[in-house]
């Protein structure tokens, strides 16, 4: 189990990286952009949503989801972005300059 992705179960979440960024991808089918909340508190990223389905007062049901995960060391918190497209929430965390791989010239 990946220690970075801890919290409630039920929604698939993936953490991956490339040379420039860390990414968290969460599957949230049927959830609208205005229902999702992404917060950064120190080095903890919180993702949550509250969704009400059905007609008010009749066959209404609500779904809540809350997940917290540690932000990887060496990311730039001021540049974190989130996008929801086709039921997939992608949080992009750029790596700080000192964490990016670099080529060292040999003299």
XYZ file of C-alpha atoms in Angstrom:
107
model
C 0.000 0.000 0.000
C 1.228 3.469 -0.884
C 1.688 5.468 2.361
C 1.001 8.725 0.507
C -2.564 7.612 -0.264
C -4.140 7.023 3.100
C -7.704 7.694 4.081
C -11.110 6.356 3.229
C -11.608 3.666 0.639
C -14.164 3.442 -2.103
C -12.839 5.814 -4.750
C -9.867 4.684 -6.780
C -6.866 6.977 -6.379
C -3.512 6.858 -8.123
C -0.320 8.746 -7.347
C 2.268 8.989 -10.069
C 5.014 11.353 -11.203
C 7.055 12.500 -14.144
C 10.246 14.580 -14.186
C 8.366 17.834 -13.551
C 5.276 16.943 -11.466
C 3.579 14.671 -8.970
C -0.033 13.772 -9.823
C -2.973 12.440 -7.828
C -5.832 11.055 -9.906
C -9.195 10.221 -8.320
C -12.160 8.678 -10.112
C -15.323 10.643 -9.308
C -17.993 9.622 -11.821
C -21.097 11.803 -11.771
C -19.546 14.471 -9.542
C -19.707 18.051 -10.800
C -16.911 20.612 -10.536
C -18.882 22.789 -8.091
C -19.390 19.807 -5.741
C -15.661 19.110 -5.278
C -13.466 20.860 -2.730
C -9.660 20.573 -2.800
C -7.728 22.091 0.110
C -4.100 22.230 1.134
C -3.384 22.410 4.864
C 0.353 22.400 5.472
C 1.572 19.233 3.748
C -1.852 17.549 3.723
C -4.043 17.632 0.633
C -7.749 17.209 1.327
C -10.302 16.226 -1.317
C -14.005 16.104 -0.522
C -17.437 16.323 -2.058
C -21.046 16.237 -0.922
C -23.555 15.131 -3.543
C -27.324 14.988 -3.241
C -29.115 12.734 -5.720
C -32.838 12.689 -6.454
C -35.697 15.111 -5.918
C -35.762 17.112 -2.722
C -37.976 15.487 -0.087
C -38.696 12.382 -2.169
C -36.159 9.758 -3.155
C -33.288 11.980 -2.113
C -29.976 10.459 -1.062
C -26.665 12.053 -0.311
C -23.114 10.883 -0.743
C -20.135 12.364 1.065
C -16.499 11.656 0.415
C -13.489 12.947 2.306
C -9.901 11.920 1.755
C -6.656 13.309 3.070
C -3.241 12.482 1.716
C 0.278 13.658 2.359
C 1.769 15.916 -0.269
C 5.084 14.474 -1.493
C 8.199 16.211 -0.207
C 9.710 18.650 -2.635
C 6.594 19.913 -4.376
C 5.793 23.591 -4.783
C 2.537 24.135 -2.827
C 1.864 27.538 -4.389
C 1.580 25.971 -7.846
C -0.754 23.024 -7.112
C -3.703 22.867 -9.512
C -6.778 20.631 -9.812
C -8.958 19.785 -12.821
C -12.084 17.631 -13.136
C -12.726 16.120 -16.555
C -14.857 13.136 -17.558
C -15.282 12.027 -13.942
C -11.545 12.110 -13.193
C -10.110 14.649 -10.755
C -6.415 15.270 -11.412
C -4.392 17.242 -8.878
C -1.073 18.406 -10.342
C 1.753 19.220 -7.934
C 4.822 20.740 -9.626
C 8.143 19.649 -8.208
C 10.248 22.402 -6.682
C 13.252 23.302 -8.816
C 15.715 21.599 -6.464
C 13.808 18.287 -6.783
C 13.824 18.140 -10.576
C 16.436 15.917 -12.171
C 19.284 17.801 -13.751
C 22.294 16.912 -15.813
C 25.652 17.573 -14.220
C 28.395 18.556 -16.615
C 31.542 16.467 -16.371
C 34.758 18.506 -16.527
